PDB file of C-alpha atoms in Angstrom:
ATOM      1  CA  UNK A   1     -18.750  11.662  15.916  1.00  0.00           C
ATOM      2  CA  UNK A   2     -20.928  14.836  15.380  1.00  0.00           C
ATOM      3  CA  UNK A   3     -23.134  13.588  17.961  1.00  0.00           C
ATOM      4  CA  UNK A   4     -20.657  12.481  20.366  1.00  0.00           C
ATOM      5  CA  UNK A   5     -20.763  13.930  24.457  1.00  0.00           C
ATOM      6  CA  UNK A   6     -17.652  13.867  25.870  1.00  0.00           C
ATOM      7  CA  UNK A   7     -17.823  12.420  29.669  1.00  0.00           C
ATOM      8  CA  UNK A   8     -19.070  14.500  32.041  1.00  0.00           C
ATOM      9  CA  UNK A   9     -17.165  13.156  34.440  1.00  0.00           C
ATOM     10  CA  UNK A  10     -13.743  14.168  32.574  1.00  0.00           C
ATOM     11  CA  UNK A  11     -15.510  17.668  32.241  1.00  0.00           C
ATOM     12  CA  UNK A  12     -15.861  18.125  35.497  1.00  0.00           C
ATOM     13  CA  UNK A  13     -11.758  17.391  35.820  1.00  0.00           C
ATOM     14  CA  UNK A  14     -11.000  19.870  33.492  1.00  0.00           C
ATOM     15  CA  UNK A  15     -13.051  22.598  34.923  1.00  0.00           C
ATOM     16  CA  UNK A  16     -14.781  24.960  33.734  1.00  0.00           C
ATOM     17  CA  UNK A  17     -16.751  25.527  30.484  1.00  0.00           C
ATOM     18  CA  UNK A  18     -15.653  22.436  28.518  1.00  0.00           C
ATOM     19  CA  UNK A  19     -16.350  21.782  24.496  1.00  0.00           C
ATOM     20  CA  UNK A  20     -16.977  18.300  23.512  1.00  0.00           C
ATOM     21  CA  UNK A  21     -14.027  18.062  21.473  1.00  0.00           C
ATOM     22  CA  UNK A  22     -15.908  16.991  18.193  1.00  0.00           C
ATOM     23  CA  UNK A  23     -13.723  15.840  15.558  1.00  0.00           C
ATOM     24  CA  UNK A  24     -10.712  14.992  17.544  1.00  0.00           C
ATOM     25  CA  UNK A  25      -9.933  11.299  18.824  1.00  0.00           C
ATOM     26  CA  UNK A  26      -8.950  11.433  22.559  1.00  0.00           C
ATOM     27  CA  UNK A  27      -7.927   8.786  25.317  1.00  0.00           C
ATOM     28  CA  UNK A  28      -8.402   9.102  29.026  1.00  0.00           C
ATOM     29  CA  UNK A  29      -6.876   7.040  31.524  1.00  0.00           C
ATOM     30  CA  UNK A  30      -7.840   6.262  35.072  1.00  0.00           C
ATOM     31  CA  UNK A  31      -5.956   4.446  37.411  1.00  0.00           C
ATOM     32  CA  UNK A  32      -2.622   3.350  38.020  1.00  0.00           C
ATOM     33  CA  UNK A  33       0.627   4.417  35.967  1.00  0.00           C
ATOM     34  CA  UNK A  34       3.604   2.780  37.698  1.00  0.00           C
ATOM     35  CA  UNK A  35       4.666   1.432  40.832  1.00  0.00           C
ATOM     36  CA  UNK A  36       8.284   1.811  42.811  1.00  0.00           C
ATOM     37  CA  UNK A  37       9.110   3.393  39.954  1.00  0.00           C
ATOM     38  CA  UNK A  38       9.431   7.035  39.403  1.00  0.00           C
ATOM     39  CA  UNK A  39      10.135   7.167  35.621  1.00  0.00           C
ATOM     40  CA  UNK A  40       7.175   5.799  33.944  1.00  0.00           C
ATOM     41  CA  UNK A  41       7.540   4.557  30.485  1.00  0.00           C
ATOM     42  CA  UNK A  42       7.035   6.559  27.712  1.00  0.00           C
ATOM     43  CA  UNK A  43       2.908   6.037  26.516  1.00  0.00           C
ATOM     44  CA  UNK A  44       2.162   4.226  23.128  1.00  0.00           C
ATOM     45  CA  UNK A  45      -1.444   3.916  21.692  1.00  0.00           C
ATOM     46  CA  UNK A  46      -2.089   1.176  18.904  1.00  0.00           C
ATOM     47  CA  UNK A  47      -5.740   2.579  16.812  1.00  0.00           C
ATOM     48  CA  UNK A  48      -7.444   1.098  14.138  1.00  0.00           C
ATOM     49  CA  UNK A  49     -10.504   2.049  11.831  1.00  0.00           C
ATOM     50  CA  UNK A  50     -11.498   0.473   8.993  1.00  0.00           C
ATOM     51  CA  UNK A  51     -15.880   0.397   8.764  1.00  0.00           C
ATOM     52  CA  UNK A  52     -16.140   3.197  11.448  1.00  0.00           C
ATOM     53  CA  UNK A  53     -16.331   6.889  10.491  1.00  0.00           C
ATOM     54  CA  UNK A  54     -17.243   6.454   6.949  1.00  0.00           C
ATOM     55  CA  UNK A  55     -19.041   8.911   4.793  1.00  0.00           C
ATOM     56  CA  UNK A  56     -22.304   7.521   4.405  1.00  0.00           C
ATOM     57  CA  UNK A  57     -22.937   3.319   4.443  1.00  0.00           C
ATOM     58  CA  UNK A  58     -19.435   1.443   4.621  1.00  0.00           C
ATOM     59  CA  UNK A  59     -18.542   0.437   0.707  1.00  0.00           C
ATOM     60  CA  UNK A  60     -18.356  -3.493   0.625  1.00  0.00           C
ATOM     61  CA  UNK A  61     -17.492  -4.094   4.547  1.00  0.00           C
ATOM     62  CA  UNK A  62     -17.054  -7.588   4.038  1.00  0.00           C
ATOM     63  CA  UNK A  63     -14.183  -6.995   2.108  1.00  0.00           C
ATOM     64  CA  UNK A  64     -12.932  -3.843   4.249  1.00  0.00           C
ATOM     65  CA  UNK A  65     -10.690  -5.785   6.834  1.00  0.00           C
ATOM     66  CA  UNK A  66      -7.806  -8.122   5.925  1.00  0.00           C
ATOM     67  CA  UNK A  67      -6.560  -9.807   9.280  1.00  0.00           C
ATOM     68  CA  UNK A  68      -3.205 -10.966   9.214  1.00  0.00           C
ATOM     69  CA  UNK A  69      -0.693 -12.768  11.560  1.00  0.00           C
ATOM     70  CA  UNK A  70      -3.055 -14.905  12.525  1.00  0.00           C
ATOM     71  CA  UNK A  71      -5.382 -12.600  13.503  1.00  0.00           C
ATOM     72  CA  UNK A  72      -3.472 -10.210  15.549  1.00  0.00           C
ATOM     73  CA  UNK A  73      -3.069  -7.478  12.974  1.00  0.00           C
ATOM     74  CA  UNK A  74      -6.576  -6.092  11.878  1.00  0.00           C
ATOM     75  CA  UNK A  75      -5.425  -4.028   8.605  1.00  0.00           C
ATOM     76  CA  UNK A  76      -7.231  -2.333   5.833  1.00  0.00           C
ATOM     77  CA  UNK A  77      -8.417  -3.160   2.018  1.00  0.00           C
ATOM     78  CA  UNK A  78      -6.105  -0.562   0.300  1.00  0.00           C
ATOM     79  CA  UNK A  79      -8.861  -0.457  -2.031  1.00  0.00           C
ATOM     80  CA  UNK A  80     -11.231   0.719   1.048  1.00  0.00           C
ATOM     81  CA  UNK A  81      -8.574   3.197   2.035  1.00  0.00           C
ATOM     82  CA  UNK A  82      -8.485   4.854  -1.835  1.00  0.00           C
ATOM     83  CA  UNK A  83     -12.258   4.973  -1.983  1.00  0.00           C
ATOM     84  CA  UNK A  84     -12.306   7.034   1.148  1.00  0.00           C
ATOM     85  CA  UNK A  85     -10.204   9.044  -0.551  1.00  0.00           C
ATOM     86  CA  UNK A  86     -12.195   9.250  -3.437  1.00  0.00           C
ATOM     87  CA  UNK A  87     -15.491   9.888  -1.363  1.00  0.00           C
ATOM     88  CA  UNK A  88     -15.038  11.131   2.140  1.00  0.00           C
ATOM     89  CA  UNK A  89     -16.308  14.544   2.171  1.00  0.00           C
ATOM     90  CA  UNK A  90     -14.848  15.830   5.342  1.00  0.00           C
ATOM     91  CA  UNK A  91     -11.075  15.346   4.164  1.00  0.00           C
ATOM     92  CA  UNK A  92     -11.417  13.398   0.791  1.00  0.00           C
ATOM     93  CA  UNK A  93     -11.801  14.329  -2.023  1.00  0.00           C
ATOM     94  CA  UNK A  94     -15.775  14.332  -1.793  1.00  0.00           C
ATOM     95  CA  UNK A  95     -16.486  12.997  -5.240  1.00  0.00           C
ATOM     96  CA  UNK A  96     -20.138  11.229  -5.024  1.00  0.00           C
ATOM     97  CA  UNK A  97     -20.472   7.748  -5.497  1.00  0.00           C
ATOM     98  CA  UNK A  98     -21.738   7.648  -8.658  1.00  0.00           C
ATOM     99  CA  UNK A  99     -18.705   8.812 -10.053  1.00  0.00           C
ATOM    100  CA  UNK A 100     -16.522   5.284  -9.074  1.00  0.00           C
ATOM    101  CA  UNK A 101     -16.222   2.633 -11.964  1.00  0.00           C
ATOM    102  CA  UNK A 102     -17.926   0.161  -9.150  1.00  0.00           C
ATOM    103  CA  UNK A 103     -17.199  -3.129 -11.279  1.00  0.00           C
ATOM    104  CA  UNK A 104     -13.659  -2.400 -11.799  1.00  0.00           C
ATOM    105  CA  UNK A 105     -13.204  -1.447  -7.949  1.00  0.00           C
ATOM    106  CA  UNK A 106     -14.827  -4.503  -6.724  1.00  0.00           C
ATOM    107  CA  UNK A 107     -12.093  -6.583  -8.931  1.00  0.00           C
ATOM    108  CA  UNK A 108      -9.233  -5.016  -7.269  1.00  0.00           C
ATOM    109  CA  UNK A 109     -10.560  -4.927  -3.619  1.00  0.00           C
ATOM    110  CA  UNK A 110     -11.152  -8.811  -4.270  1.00  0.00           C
ATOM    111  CA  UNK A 111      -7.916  -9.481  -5.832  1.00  0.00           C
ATOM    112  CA  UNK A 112      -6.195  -7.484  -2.308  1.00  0.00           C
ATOM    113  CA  UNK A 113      -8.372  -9.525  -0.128  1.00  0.00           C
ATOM    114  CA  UNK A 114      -7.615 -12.910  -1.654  1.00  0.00           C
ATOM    115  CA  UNK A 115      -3.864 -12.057  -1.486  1.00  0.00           C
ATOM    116  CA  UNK A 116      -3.722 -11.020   2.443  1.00  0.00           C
ATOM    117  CA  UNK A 117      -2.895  -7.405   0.989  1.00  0.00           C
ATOM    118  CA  UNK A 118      -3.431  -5.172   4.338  1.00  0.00           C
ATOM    119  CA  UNK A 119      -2.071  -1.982   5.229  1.00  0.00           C
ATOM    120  CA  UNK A 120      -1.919  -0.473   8.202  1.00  0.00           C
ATOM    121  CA  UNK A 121      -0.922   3.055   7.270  1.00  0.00           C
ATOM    122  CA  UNK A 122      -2.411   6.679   8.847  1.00  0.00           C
ATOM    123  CA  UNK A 123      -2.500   9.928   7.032  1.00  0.00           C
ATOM    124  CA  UNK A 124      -1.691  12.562   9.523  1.00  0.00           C
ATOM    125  CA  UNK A 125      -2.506  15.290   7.419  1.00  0.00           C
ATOM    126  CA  UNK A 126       0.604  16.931   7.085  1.00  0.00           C
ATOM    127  CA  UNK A 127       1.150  15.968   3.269  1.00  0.00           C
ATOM    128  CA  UNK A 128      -1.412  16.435   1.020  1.00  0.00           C
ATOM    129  CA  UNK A 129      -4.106  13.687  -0.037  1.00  0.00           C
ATOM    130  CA  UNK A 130      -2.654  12.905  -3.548  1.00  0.00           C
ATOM    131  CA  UNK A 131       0.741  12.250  -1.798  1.00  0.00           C
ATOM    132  CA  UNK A 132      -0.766   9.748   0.802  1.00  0.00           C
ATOM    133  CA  UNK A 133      -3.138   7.944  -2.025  1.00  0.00           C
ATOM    134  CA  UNK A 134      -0.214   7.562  -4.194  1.00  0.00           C
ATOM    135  CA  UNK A 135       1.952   5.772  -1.031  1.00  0.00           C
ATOM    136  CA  UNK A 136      -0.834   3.372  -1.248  1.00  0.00           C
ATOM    137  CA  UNK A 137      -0.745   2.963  -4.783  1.00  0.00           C
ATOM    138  CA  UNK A 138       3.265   2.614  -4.568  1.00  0.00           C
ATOM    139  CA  UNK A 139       2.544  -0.224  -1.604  1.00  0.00           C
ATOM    140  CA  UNK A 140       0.001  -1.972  -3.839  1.00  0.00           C
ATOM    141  CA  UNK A 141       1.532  -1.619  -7.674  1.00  0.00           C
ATOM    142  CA  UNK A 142      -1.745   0.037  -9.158  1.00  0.00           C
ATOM    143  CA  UNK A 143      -3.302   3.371 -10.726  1.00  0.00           C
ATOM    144  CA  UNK A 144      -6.297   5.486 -10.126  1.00  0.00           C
ATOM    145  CA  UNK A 145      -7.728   7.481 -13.154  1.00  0.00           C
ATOM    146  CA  UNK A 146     -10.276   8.503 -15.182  1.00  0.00           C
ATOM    147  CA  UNK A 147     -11.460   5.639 -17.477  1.00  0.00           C
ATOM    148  CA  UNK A 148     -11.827   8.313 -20.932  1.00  0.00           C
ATOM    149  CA  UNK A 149     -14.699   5.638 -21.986  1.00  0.00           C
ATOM    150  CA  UNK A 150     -17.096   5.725 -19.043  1.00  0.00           C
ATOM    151  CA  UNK A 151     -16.124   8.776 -17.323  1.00  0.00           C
ATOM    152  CA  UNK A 152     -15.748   7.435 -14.210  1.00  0.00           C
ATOM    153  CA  UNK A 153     -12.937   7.029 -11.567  1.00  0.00           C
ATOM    154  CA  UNK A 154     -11.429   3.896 -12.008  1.00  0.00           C
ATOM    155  CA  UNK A 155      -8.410   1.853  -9.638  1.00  0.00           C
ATOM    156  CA  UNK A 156      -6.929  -0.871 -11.565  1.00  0.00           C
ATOM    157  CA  UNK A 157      -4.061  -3.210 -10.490  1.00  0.00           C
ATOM    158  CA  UNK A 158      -0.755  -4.217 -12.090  1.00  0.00           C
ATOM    159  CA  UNK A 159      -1.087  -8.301 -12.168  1.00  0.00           C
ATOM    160  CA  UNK A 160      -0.105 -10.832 -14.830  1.00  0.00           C
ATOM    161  CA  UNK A 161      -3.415 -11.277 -15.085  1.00  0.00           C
ATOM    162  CA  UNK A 162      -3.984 -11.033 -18.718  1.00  0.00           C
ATOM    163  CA  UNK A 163      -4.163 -12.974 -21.960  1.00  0.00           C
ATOM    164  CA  UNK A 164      -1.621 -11.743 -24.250  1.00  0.00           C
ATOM    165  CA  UNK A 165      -2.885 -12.792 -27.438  1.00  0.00           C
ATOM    166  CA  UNK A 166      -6.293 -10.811 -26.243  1.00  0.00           C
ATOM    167  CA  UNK A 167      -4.304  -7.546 -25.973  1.00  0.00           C
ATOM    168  CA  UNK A 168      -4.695  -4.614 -28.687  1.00  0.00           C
ATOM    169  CA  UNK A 169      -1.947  -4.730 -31.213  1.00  0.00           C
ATOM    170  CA  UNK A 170      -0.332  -1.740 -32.565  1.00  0.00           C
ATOM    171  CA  UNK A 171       1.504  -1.498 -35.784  1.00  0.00           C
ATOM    172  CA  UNK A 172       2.412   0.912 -38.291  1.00  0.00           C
ATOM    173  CA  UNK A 173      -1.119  -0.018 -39.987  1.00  0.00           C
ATOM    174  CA  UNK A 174      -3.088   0.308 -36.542  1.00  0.00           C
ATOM    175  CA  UNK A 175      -1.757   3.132 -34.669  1.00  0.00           C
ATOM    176  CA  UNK A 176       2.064   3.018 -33.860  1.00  0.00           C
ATOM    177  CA  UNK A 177       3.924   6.176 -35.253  1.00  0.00           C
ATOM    178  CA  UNK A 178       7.328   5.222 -33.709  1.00  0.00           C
ATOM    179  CA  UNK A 179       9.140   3.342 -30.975  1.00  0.00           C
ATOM    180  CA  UNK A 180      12.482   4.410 -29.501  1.00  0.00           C
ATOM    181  CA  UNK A 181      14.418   1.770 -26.823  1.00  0.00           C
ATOM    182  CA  UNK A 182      15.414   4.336 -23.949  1.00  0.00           C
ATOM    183  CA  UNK A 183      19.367   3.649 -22.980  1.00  0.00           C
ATOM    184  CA  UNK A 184      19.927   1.012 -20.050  1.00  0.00           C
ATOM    185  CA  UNK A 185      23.052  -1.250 -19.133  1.00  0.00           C
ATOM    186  CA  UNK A 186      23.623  -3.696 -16.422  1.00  0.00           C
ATOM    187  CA  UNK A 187      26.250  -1.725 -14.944  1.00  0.00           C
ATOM    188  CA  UNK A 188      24.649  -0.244 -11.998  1.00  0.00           C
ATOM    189  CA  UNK A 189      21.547  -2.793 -12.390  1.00  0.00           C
ATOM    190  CA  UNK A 190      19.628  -3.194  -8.818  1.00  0.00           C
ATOM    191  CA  UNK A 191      20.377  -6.416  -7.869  1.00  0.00           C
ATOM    192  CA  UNK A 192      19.531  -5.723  -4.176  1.00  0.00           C
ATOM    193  CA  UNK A 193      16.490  -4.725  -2.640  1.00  0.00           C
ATOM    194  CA  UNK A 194      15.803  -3.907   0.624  1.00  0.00           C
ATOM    195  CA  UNK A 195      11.640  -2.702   2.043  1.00  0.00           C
ATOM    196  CA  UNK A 196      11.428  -1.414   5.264  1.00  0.00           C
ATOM    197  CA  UNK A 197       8.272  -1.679   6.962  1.00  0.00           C
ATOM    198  CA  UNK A 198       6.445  -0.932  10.467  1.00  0.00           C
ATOM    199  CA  UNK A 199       5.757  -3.430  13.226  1.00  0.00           C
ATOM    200  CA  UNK A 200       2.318  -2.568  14.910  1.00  0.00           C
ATOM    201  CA  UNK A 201       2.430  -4.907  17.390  1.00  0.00           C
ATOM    202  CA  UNK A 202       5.707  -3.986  18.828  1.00  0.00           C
ATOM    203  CA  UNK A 203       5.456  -0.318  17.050  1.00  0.00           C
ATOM    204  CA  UNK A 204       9.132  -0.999  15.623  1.00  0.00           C
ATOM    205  CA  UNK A 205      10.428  -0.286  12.650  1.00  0.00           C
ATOM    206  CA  UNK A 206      11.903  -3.556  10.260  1.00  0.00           C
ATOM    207  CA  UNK A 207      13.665  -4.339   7.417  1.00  0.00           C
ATOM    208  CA  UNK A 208      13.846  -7.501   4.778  1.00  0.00           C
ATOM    209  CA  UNK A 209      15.994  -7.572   2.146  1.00  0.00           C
ATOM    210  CA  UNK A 210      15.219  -9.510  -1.340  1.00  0.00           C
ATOM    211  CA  UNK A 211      18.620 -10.675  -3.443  1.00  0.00           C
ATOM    212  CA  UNK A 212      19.729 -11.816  -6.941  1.00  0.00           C
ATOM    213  CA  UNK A 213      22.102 -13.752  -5.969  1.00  0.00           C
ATOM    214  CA  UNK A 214      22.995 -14.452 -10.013  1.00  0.00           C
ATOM    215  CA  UNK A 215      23.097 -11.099 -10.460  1.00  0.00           C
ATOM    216  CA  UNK A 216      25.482 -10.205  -7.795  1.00  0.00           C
ATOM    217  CA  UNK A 217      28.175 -12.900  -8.881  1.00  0.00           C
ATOM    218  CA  UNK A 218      27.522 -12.146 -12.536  1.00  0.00           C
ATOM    219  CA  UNK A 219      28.076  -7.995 -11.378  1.00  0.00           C
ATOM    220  CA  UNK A 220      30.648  -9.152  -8.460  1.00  0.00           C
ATOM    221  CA  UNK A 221      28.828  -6.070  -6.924  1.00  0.00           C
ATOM    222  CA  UNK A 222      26.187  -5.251  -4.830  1.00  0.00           C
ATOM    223  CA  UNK A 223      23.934  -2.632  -6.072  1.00  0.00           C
ATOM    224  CA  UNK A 224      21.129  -1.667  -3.475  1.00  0.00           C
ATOM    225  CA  UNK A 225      17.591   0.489  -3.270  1.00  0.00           C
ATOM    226  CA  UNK A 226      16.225   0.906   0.076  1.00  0.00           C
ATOM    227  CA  UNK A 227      12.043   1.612  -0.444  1.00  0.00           C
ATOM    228  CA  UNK A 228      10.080   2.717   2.616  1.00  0.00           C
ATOM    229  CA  UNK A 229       6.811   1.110   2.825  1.00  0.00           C
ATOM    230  CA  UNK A 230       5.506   2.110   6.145  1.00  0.00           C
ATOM    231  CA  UNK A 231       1.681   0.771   5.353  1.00  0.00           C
ATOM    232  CA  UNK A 232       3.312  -2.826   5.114  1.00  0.00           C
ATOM    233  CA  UNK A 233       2.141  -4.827   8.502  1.00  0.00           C
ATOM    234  CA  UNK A 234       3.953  -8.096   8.838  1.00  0.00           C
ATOM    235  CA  UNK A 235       7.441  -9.551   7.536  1.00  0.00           C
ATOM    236  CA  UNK A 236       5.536 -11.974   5.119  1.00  0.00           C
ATOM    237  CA  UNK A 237       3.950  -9.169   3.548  1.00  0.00           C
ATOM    238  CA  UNK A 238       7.358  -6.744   3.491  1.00  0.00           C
ATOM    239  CA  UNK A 239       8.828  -9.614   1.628  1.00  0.00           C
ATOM    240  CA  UNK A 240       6.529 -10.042  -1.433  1.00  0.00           C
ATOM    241  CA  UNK A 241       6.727  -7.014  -1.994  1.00  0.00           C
ATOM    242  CA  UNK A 242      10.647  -6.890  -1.927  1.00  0.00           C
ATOM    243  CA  UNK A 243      10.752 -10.051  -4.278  1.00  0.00           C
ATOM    244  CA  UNK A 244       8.274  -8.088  -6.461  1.00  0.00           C
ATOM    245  CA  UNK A 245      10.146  -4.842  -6.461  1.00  0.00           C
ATOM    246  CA  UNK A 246      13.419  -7.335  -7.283  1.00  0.00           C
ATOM    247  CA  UNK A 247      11.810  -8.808  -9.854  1.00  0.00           C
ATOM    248  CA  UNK A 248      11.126  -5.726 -11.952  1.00  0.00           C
ATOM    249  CA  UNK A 249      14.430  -4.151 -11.402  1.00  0.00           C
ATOM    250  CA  UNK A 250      16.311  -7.325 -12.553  1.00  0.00           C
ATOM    251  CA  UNK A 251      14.251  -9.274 -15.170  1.00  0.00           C
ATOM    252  CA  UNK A 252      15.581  -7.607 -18.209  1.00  0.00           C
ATOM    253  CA  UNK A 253      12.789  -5.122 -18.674  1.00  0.00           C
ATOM    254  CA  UNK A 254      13.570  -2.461 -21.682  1.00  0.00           C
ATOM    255  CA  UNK A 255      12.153   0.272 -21.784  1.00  0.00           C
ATOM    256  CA  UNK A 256      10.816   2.285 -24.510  1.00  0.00           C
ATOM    257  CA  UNK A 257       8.930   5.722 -25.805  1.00  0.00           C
ATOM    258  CA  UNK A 258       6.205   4.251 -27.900  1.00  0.00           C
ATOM    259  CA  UNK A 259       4.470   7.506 -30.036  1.00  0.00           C
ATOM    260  CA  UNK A 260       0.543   6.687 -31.239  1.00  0.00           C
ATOM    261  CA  UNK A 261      -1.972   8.281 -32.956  1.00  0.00           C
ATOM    262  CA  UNK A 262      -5.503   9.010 -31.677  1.00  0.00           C
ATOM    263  CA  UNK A 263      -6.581   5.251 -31.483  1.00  0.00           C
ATOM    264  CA  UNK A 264      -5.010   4.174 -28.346  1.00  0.00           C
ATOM    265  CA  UNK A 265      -7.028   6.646 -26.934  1.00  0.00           C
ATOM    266  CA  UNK A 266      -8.049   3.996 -24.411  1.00  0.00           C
ATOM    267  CA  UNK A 267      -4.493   3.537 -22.787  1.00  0.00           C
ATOM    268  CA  UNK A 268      -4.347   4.013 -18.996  1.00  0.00           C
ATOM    269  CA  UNK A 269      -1.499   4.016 -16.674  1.00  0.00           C
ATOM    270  CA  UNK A 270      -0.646   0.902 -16.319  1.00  0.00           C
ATOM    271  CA  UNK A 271      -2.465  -0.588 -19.279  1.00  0.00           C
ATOM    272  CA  UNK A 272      -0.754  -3.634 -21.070  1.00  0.00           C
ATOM    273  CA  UNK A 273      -0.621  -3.444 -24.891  1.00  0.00           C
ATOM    274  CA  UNK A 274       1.558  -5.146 -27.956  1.00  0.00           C
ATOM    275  CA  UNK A 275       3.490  -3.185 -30.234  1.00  0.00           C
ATOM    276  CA  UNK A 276       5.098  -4.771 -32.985  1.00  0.00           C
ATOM    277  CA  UNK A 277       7.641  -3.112 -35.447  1.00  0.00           C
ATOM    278  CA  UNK A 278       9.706  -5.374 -37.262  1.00  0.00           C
ATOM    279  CA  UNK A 279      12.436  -2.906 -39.064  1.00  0.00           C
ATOM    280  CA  UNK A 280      13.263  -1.711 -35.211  1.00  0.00           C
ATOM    281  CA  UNK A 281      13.643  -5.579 -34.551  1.00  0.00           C
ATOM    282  CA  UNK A 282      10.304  -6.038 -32.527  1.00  0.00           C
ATOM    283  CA  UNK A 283       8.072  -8.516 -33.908  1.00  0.00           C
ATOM    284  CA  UNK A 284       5.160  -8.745 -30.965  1.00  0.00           C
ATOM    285  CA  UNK A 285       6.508  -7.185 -27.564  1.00  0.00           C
ATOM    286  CA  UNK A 286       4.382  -6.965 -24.675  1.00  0.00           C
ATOM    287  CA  UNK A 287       4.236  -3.603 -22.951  1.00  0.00           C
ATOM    288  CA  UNK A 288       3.055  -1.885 -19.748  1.00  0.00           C
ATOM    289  CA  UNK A 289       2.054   1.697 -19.750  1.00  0.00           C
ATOM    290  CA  UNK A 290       4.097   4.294 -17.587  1.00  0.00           C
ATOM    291  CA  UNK A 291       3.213   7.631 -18.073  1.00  0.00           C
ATOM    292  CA  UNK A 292       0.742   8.506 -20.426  1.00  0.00           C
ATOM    293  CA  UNK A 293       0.826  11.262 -22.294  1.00  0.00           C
ATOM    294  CA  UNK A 294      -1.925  13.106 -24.767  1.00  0.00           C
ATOM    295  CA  UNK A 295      -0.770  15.442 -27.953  1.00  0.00           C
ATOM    296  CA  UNK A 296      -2.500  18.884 -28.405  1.00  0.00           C
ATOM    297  CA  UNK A 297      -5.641  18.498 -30.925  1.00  0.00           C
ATOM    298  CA  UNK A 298      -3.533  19.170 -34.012  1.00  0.00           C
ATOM    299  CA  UNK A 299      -1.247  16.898 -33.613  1.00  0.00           C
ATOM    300  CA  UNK A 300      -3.370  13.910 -31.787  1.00  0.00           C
ATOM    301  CA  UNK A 301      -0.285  12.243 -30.364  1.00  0.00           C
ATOM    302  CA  UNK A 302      -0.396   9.395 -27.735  1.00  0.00           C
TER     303      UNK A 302
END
């Protein structure tokens, strides 16, 4: 901390006129390193922080830590991690609070904390922020954006959690101004998937590897993606998220380039939405947002 002393004691090992190392995390040992042995094994440090440090008060600390393994793994809300992010102003972003959609955050740190959804990940710096918050996003299938209604900074997550006759409909009478299938065939379809993943415990680094088994006979190949999710702390955890990752590159999924005029204006990444078109074959499809996309102002395309 800012107000931190470092040991006088380790001061007066060092010698001479010693800072007090403010900012920096440091370890000192005293006492024995190895016996009848002159090769000492190479040192490894396990750290965790998840409610110290913080800019200001800790947001929802009773949702902040997410033990797992039976509580040997102490790992982090992802939802914490991104509002740190959002908020720290040392290395974050430094946005003030006022500016995070609170409601909609408190859903998805909830939803992560009822699901055992932990990470133990570190950003070292040497990439910058947007790559490491998007790593989490990646680890936790979810978007952070602007909400173009409120204003305000909103994380949502991608869950069948919806109602699908409660989503907005568009048509060629409602917004829709065209809808294009994008080309896809089976040959070459990812029927394997396999998430590696970090150990803390024993620092290691792990695979698991999620199958469609109908798939591969059906193929009478073996078509594999190999996604590194270093955040991911235990083998249960590295495996929902491989069936997950299976599951959306082998149910079926099409994929389209959907064209709207200016009143899906609310669409997010990540949003859910019907489209229906029946000359194109489409009588009421449900849809998930990828990348969205605004027209210039003459045009007003979505």
């Amino acid at each position: 901390k800012a107000t931190q002393v470092f040991p006088a004691w380790v001061k007066a090992l060092i010698g001479g006129n010693v800072p007090d190392f403010r900012g920096v995390c440091t370890m000192v040992f005293d006492g024995m390193i190895c016996a009848l042995n002159p090769y000492p094994k190479t040192w490894a440090i396990r750290m965790r922080r998840t409610t110290k440090g913080w800019d200001g008060p800790v947001w929802q600390p009773s949702l902040a830590v997410i033990w797992l393994s039976g509580g040997k793994i102490k790992a982090m809300n992802p939802a914490h991690i991104l509002y740190e992010c959002a908020t720290n102003r040392d290395w974050g972003r430094g946005l003030p609070r006022s500016r995070i959609n609170e409601a909609e955050w408190l859903v998805a740190a909830t939803t992560l904390y009822n699901e055992g959804f932990g990470l133990c990940l570190r950003w070292n710096r040497q990439t910058e922020l947007q790559e490491f918050v998007q790593s989490v996003l990646d680890h936790i299938g979810g978007a952070v954006f602007t909400d173009r209604e409120t204003g305000l900074l909103t994380l949502k997550l991608f869950r069948s959690d919806y109602d699908p006759e409660t989503l907005p409909l568009y048509d060629y009478n409602s917004g829709l101004l065209s809808i294009e299938p994008e080309a896809s065939t089976r040959e070459g379809a990812v029927n394997e998937v396999i998430v590696k993943f970090t150990d803390p415990l024993k620092n290691e680094a792990r695979a698991v590897r999620a199958q469609n088994l109908a798939s591969i006979q059906s193929l009478d190949s073996r078509n594999s993606t190999t996604t590194e999710y270093n955040g991911l702390p235990t083998l249960d955890l590295a495996s929902r998220v491989a069936q997950r990752d299976l599951k959306a590159s082998t149910a079926g999924a099409k994929r389209y380039q959907v064209i709207l005029d200016r009143r899906a204006w609310r669409l997010y990444p990540g949003a859910v939405f019907r489209v229906s078109a029946p000359e194109k074959g489409i009588e009421n499809v449900v849809l998930r947002a990828g990348k969205v996309e605004d027209g210039s102002l003459t045009d007003g395309k979505i």
